[in-house]
PDB file of C-alpha atoms in Angstrom:
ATOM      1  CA  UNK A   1       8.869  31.048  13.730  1.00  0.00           C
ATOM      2  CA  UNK A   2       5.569  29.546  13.149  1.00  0.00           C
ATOM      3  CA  UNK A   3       5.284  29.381   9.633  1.00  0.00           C
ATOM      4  CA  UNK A   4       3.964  26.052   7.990  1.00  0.00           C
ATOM      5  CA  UNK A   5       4.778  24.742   4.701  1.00  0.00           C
ATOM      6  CA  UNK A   6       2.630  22.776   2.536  1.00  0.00           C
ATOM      7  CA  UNK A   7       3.397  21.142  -1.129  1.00  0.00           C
ATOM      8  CA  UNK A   8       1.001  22.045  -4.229  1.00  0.00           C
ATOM      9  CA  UNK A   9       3.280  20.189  -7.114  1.00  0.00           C
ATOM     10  CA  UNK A  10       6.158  17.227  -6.693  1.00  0.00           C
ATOM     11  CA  UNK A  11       7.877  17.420  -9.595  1.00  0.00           C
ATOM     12  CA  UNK A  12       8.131  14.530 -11.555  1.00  0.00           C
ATOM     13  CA  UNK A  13      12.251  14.149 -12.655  1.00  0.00           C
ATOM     14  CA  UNK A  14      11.808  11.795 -14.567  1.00  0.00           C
ATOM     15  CA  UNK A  15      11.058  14.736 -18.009  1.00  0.00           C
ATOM     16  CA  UNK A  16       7.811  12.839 -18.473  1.00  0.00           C
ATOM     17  CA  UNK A  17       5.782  15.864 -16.696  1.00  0.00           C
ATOM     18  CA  UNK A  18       3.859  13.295 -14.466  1.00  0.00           C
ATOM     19  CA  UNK A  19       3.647  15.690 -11.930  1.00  0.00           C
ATOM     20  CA  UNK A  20       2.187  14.787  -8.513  1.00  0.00           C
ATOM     21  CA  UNK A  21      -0.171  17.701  -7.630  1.00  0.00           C
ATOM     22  CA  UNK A  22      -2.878  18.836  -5.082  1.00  0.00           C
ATOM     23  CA  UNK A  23      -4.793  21.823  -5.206  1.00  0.00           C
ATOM     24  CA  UNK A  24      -6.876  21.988  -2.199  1.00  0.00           C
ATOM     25  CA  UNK A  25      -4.728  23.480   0.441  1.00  0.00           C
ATOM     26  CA  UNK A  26      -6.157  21.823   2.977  1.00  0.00           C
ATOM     27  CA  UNK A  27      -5.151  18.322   1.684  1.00  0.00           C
ATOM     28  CA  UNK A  28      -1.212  19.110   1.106  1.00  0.00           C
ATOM     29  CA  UNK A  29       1.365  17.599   2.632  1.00  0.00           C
ATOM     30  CA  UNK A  30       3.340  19.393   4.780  1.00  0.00           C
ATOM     31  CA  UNK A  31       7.341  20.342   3.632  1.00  0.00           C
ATOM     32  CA  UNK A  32       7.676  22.820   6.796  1.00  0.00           C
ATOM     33  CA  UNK A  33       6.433  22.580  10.070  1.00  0.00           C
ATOM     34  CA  UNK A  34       7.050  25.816  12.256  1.00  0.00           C
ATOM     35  CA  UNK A  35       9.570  27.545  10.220  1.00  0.00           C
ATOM     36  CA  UNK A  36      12.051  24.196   9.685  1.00  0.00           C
ATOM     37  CA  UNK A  37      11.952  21.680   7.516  1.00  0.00           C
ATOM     38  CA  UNK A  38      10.195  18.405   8.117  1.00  0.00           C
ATOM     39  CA  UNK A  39      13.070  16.091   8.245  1.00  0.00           C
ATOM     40  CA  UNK A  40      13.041  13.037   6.279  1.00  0.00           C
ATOM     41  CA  UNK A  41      10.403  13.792   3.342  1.00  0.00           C
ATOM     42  CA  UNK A  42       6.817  14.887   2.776  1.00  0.00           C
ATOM     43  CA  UNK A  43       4.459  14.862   5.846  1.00  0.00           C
ATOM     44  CA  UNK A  44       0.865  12.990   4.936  1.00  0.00           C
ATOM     45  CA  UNK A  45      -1.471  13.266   8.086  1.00  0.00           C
ATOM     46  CA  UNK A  46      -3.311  10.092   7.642  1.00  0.00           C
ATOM     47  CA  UNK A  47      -6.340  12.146   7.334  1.00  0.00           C
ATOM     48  CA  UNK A  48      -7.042  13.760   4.009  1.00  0.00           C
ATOM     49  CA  UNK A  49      -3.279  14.450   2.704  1.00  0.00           C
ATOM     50  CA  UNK A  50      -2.037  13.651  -0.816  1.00  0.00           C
ATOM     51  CA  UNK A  51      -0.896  14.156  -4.175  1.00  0.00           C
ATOM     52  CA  UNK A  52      -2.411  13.015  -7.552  1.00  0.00           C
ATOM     53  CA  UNK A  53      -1.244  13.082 -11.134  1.00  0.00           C
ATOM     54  CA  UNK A  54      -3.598  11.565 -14.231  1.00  0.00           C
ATOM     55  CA  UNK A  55      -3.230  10.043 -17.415  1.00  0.00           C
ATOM     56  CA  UNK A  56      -1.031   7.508 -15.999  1.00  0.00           C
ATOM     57  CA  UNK A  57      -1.122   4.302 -18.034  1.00  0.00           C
ATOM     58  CA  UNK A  58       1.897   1.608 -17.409  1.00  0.00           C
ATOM     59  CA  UNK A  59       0.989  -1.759 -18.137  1.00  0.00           C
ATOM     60  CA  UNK A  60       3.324  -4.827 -16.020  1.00  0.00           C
ATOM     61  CA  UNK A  61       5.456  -5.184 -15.194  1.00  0.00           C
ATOM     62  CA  UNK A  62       6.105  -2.337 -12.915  1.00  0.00           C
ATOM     63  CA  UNK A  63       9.014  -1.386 -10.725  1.00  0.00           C
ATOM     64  CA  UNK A  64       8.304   1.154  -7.742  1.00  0.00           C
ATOM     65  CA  UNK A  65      11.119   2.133  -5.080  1.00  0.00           C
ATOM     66  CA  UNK A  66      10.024   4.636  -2.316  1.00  0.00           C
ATOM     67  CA  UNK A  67      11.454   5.683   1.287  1.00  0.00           C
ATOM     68  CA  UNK A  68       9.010   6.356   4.020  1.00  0.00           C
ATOM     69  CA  UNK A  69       8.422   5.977   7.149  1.00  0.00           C
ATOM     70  CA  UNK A  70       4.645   5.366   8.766  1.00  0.00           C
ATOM     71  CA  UNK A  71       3.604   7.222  11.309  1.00  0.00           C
ATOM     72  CA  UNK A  72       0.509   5.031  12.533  1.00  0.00           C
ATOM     73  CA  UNK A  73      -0.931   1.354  10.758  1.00  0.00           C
ATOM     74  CA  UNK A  74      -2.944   1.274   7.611  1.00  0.00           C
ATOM     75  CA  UNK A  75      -2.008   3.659   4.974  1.00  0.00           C
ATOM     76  CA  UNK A  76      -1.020   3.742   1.187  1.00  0.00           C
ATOM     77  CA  UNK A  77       2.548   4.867  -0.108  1.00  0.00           C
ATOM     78  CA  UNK A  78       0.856   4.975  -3.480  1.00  0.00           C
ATOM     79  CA  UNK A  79      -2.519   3.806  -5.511  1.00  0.00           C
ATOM     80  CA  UNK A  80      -4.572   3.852  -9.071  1.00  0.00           C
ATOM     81  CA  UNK A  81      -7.319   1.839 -10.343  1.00  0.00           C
ATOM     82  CA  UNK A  82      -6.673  -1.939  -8.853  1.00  0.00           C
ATOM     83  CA  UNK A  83      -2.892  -1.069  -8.103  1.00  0.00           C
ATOM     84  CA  UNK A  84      -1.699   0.136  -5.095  1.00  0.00           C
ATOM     85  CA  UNK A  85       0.886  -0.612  -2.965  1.00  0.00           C
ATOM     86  CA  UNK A  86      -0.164   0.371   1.412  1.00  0.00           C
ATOM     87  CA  UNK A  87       0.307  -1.462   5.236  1.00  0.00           C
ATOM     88  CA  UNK A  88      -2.712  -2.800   6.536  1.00  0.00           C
ATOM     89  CA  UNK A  89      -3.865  -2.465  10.191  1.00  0.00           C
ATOM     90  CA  UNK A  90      -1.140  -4.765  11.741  1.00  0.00           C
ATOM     91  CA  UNK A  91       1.789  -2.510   9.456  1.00  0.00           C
ATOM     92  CA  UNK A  92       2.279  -5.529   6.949  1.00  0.00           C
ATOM     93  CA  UNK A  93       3.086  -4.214   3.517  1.00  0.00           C
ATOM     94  CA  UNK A  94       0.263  -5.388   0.686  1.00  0.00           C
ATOM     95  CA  UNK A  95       1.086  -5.138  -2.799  1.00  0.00           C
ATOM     96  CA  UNK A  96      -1.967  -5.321  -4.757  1.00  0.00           C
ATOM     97  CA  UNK A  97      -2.553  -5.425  -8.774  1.00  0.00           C
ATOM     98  CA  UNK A  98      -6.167  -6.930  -8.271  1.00  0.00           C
ATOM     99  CA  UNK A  99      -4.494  -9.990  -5.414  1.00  0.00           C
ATOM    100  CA  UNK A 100      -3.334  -8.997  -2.490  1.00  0.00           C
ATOM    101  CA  UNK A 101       0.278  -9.919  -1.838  1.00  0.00           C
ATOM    102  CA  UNK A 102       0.984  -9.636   1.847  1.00  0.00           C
ATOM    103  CA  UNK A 103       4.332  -9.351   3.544  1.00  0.00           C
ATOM    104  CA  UNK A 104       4.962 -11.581   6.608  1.00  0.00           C
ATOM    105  CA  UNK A 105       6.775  -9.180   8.095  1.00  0.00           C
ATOM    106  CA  UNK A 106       6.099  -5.532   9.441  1.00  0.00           C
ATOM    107  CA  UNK A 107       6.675  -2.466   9.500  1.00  0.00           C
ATOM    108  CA  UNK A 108       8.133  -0.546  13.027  1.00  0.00           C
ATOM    109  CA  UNK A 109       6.286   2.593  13.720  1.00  0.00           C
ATOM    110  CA  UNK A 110       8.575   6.338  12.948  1.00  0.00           C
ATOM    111  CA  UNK A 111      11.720   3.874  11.526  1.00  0.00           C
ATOM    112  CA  UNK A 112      12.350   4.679   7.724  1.00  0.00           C
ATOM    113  CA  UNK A 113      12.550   2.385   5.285  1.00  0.00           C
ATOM    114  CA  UNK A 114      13.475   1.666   1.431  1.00  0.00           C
ATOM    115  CA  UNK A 115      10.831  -0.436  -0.211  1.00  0.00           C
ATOM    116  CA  UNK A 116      10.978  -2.188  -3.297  1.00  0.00           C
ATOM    117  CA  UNK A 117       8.064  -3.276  -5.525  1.00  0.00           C
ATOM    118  CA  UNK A 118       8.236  -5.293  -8.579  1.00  0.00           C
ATOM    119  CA  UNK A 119       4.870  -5.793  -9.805  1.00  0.00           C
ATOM    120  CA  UNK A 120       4.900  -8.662 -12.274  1.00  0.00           C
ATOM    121  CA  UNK A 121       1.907 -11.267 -12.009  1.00  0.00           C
ATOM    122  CA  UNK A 122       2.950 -14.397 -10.401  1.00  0.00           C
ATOM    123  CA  UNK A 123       6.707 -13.149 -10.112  1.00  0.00           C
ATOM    124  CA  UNK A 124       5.636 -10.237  -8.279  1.00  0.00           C
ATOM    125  CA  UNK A 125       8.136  -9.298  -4.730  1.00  0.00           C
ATOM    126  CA  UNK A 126       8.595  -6.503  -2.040  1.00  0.00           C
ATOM    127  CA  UNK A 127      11.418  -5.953  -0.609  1.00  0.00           C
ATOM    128  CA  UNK A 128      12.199  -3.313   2.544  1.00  0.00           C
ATOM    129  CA  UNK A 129      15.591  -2.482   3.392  1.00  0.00           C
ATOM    130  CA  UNK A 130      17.241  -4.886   0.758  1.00  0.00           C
ATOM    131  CA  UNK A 131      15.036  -7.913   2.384  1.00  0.00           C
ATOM    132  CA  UNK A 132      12.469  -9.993   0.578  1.00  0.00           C
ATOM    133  CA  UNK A 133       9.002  -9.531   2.440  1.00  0.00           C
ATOM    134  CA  UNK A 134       6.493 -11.493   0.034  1.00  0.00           C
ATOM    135  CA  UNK A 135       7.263 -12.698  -3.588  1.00  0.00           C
ATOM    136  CA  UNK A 136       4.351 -14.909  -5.437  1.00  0.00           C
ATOM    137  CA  UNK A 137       1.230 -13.245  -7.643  1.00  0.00           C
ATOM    138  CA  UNK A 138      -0.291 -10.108  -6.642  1.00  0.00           C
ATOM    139  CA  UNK A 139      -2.365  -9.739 -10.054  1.00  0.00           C
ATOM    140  CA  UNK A 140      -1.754  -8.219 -13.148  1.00  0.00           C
ATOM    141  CA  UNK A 141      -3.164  -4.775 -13.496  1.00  0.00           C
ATOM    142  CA  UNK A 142      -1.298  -1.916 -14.088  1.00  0.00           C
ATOM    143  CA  UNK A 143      -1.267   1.955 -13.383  1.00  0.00           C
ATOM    144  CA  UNK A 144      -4.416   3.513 -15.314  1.00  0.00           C
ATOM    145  CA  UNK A 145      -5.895   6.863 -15.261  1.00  0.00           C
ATOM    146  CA  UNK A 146      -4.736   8.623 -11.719  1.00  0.00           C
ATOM    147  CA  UNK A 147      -2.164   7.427  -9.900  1.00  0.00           C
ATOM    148  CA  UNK A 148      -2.377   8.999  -6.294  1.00  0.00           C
ATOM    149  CA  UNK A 149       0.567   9.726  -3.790  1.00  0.00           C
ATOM    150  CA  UNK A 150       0.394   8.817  -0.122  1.00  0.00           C
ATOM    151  CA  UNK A 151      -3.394   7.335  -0.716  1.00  0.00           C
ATOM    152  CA  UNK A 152      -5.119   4.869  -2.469  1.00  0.00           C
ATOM    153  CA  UNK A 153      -8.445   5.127  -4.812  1.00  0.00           C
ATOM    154  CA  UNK A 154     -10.547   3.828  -2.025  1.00  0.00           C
ATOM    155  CA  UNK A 155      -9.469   6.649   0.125  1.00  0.00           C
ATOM    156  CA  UNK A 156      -6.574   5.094   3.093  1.00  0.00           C
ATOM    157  CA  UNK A 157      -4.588   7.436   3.640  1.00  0.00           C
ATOM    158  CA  UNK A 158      -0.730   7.173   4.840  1.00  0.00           C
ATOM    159  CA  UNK A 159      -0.251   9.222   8.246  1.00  0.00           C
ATOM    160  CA  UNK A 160       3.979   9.504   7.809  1.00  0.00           C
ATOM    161  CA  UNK A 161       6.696  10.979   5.450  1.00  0.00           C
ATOM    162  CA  UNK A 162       7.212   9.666   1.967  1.00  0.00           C
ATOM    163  CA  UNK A 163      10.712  11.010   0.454  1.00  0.00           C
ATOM    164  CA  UNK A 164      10.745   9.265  -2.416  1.00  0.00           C
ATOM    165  CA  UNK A 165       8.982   7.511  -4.618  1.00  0.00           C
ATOM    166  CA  UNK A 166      10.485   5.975  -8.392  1.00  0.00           C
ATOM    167  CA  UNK A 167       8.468   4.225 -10.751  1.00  0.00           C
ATOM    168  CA  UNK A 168       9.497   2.493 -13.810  1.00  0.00           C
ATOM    169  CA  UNK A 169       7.504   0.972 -16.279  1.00  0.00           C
ATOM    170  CA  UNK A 170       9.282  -1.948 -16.287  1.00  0.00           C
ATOM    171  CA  UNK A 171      11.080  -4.911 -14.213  1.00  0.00           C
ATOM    172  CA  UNK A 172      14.038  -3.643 -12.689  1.00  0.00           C
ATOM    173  CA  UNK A 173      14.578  -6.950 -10.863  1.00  0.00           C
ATOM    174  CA  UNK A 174      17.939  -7.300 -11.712  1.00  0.00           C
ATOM    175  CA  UNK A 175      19.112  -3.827 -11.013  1.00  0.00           C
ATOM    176  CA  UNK A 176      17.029  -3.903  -7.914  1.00  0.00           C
ATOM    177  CA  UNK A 177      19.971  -4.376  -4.975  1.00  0.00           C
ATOM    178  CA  UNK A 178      21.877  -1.476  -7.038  1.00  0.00           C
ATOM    179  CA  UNK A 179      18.914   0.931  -6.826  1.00  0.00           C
ATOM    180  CA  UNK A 180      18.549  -0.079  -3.352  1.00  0.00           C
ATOM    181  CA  UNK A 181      21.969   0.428  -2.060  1.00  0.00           C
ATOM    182  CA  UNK A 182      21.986   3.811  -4.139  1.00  0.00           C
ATOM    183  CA  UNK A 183      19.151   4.797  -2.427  1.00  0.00           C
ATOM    184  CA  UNK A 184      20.516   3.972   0.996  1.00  0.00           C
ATOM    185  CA  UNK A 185      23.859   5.365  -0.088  1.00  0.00           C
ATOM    186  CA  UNK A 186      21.806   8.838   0.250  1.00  0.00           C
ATOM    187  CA  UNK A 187      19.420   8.263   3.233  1.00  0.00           C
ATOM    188  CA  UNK A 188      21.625   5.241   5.167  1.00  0.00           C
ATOM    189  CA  UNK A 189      19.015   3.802   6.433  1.00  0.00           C
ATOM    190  CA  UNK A 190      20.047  -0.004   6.559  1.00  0.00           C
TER     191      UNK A 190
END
């Protein structure tokens, strides 16, 4: 079978009815390629895939947990107006809220991962897999307007699968490992 699948709405669990669409067809991510599934989440091709919702505002701090797993360097999980969280050309992870935060380490190419984003000024911190990958200030805006899934306002695109992404409007620090190992609990991926 050759059928392709692509995704017009991600629901939005949370009962908030922040729906994540896209209604150019062209621009969906892909949910089945040739009649199967695509294994491990939606497929963004790093060209001109992604999902939007609007009148998003959420002031910091700001707590975002996502699985994904890039395909190619330089792409954004997620984005609004000065927030957005992507890799950059050598696959580090940047958190940025109007200062970039950059991770020292970086991301391996087609390996999933569970990363953790607490957006809180100075006390701001990414974590993948459960590890800390940059804590210190990575400004203080928040989610206004649009918030855009698997790009960024500017237009980088992610080219790899995003499964999930959470976002609450608030610091989960503290519950952080918990949401982390839940996550895992479902995907094991560390």
């Amino acid at each position: 079978n050759t059928v392709n699948g692509f995704v017009e709405t991600w629901y939005d669990q949370s009962g908030n009815g922040n729906n994540a669409t896209q209604l150019t067809a062209g621009s969906q991510p892909k949910i089945v390629s040739g009649g199967s599934l695509v294994a491990g989440g939606l497929e963004i091709d790093g060209v001109d895939d992604f999902l939007s919702t609007s009148g998003i505002s959420i002031t910091q701090p700001i707590s975002t947990f996502s699985v994904f797993t890039p395909s190619a360097a330089i792409g954004a999980l997620y984005g609004a107006n000065n927030h957005s969280l992507f890799t950059s050309s050598t696959n580090l992870l940047v958190m940025n809220n109007g200062t970039p935060l950059i991770s020292t380490n970086s991301f391996s190419l087609g390996t999933e991962n569970v990363v953790s984003a607490i957006s809180n000024s100075a006390l701001s911190e990414s974590y993948v897999n459960g590890v800390e990958w940059a804590s210190g200030n990575s400004g203080t805006n928040g989610i206004s307007g649009t918030l855009y899934v698997g790009r960024n306002t500017i237009g980088r695109t992610l080219d790899g699968l995003i499964t999930e992404l959470i976002i609450y409007p608030s610091d989960q620090s503290a519950n952080r490992p918990a949401i982390e190992t839940n996550i895992n609990s479902h995907y094991d991926i560390f």
